[in-house]
Short mmCIF file of C-alpha atoms in Angstrom, two decimals:
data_model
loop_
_atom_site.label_atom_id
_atom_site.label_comp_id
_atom_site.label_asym_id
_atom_site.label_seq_id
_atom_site.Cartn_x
_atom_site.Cartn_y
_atom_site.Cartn_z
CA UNK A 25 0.00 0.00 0.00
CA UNK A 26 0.93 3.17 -1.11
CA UNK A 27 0.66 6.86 -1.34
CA UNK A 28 -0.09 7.71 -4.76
CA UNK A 29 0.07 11.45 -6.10
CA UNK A 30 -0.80 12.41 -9.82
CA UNK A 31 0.46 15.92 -10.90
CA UNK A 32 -1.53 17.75 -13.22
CA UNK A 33 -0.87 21.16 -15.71
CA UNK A 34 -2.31 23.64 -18.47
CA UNK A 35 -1.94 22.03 -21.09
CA UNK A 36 -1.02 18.96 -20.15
CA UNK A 37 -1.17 16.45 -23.01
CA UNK A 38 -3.65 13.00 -23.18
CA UNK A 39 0.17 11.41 -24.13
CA UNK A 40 1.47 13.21 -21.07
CA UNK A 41 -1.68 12.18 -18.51
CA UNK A 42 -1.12 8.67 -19.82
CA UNK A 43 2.86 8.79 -18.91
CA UNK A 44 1.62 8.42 -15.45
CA UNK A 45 -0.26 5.44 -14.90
CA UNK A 46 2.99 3.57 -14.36
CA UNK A 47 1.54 0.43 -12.34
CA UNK A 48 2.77 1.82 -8.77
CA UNK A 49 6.57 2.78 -9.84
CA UNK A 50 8.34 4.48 -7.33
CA UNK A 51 10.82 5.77 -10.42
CA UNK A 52 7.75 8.18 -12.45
CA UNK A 53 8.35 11.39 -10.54
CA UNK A 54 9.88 12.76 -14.21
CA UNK A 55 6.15 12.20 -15.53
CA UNK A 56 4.06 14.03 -13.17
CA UNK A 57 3.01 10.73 -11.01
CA UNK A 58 4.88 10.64 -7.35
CA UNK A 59 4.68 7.18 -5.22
CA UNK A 60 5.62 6.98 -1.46
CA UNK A 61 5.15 3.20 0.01
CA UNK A 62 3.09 3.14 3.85
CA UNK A 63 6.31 1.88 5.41
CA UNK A 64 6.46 4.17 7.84
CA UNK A 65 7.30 7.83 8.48
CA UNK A 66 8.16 10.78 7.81
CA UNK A 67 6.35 10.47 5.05
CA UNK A 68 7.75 13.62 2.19
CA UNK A 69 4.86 13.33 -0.07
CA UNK A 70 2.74 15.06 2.95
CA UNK A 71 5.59 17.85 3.06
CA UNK A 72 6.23 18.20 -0.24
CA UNK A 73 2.38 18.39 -1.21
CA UNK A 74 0.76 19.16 2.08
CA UNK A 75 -2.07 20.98 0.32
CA UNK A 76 -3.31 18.21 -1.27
CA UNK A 77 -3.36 15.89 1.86
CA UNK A 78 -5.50 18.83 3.82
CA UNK A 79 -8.27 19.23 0.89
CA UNK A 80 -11.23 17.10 1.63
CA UNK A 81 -11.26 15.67 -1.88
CA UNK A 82 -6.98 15.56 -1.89
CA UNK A 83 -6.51 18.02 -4.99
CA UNK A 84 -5.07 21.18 -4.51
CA UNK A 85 -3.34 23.60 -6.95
CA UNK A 86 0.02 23.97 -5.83
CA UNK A 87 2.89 26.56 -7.97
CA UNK A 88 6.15 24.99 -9.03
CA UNK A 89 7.99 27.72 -7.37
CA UNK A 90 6.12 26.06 -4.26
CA UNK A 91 7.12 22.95 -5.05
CA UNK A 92 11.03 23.89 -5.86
CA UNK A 93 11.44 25.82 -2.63
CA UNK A 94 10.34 22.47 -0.84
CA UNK A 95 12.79 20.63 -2.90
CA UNK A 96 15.93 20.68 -0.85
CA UNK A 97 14.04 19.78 2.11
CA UNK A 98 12.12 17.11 0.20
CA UNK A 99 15.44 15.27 -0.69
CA UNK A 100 16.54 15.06 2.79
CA UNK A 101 13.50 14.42 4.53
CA UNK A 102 13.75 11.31 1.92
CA UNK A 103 17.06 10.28 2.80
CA UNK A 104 16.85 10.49 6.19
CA UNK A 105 13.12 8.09 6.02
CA UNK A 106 14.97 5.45 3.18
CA UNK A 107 17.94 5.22 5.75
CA UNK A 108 15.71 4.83 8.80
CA UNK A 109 12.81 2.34 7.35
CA UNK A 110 15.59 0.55 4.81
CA UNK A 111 18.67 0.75 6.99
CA UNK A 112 20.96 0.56 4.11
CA UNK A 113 18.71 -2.36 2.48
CA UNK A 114 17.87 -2.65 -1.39
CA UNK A 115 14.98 -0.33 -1.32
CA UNK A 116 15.42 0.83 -5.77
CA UNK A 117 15.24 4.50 -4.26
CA UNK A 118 18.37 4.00 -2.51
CA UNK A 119 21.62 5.76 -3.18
CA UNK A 120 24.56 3.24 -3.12
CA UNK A 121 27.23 5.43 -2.95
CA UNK A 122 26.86 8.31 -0.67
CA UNK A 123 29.77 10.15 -1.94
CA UNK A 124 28.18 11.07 -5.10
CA UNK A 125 25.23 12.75 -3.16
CA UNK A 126 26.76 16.21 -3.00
CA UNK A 127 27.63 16.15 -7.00
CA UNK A 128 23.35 15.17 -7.50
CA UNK A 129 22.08 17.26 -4.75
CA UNK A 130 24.23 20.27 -6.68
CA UNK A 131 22.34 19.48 -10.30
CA UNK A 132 18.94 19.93 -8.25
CA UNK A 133 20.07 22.87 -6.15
CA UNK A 134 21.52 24.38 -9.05
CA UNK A 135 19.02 24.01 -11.61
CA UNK A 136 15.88 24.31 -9.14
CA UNK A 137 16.74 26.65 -6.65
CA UNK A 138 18.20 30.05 -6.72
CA UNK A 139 19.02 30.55 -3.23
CA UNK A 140 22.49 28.70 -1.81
CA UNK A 141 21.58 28.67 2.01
CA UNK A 142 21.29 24.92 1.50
CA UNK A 143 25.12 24.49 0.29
CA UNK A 144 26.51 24.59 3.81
CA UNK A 145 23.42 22.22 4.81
CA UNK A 146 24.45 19.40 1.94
CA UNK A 147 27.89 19.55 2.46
CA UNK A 148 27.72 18.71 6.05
CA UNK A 149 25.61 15.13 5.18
CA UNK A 150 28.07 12.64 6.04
CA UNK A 151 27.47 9.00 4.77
CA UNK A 152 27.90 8.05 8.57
#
């Protein structure tokens, strides 16, 4: 069981809409469709979309500039639950070598948020 979040946009295609029924992947976040398994907490789909978890019918309109300022937090929040639930297991959402985190958390930092306050954050995640 799963958390299951479908992203939709002006204009969004019938090609695009159909991207997204992916059969539960946990690897679709590129096409608009977000999955977070019940496995226990915290759970980042409830930060990273809060609004839509509060609305009684769970859609909400939400900007991207929203969305990219919770970014940064979004990625830790998520390593810090896949390291706590999955202890280093072989959850597929799992980074296997934790020295390459600073190098990807700088292509999303870079390319999604303006601000730098999170640099000094990042580069004090240790893989201990």
């Amino acid at each position: 069981m799963g958390i299951d979040i479908y992203a939709h946009w002006r204009g969004q295609t019938e090609a695009e809409t159909e991207a997204q029924i992916t059969g539960f992947s946990g690897v679709h976040g590129h096409v608009g469709y977000l999955r977070e398994a019940y496995h226990g907490g915290p759970y980042v789909t409830k930060y990273l979309v809060a609004e839509a978890f509060a609305a009684e019918d769970g859609e909400s309109t939400i900007p991207a500039q929203t969305l990219r300022q919770r970014l940064p937090v979004a990625v830790l929040m998520h390593l810090y639950r896949e390291h706590k639930l999955y202890g280093g297991g072989n959850d597929p959402a799992r980074i296997d070598d934790l020295a390459k985190l600073p190098a990807a958390l700088a292509v999303v930092f870079a390319t999604e948020m303006p601000d730098t306050s999170h640099a000094e954050f990042a580069a004090a995640l240790k893989p201990a």
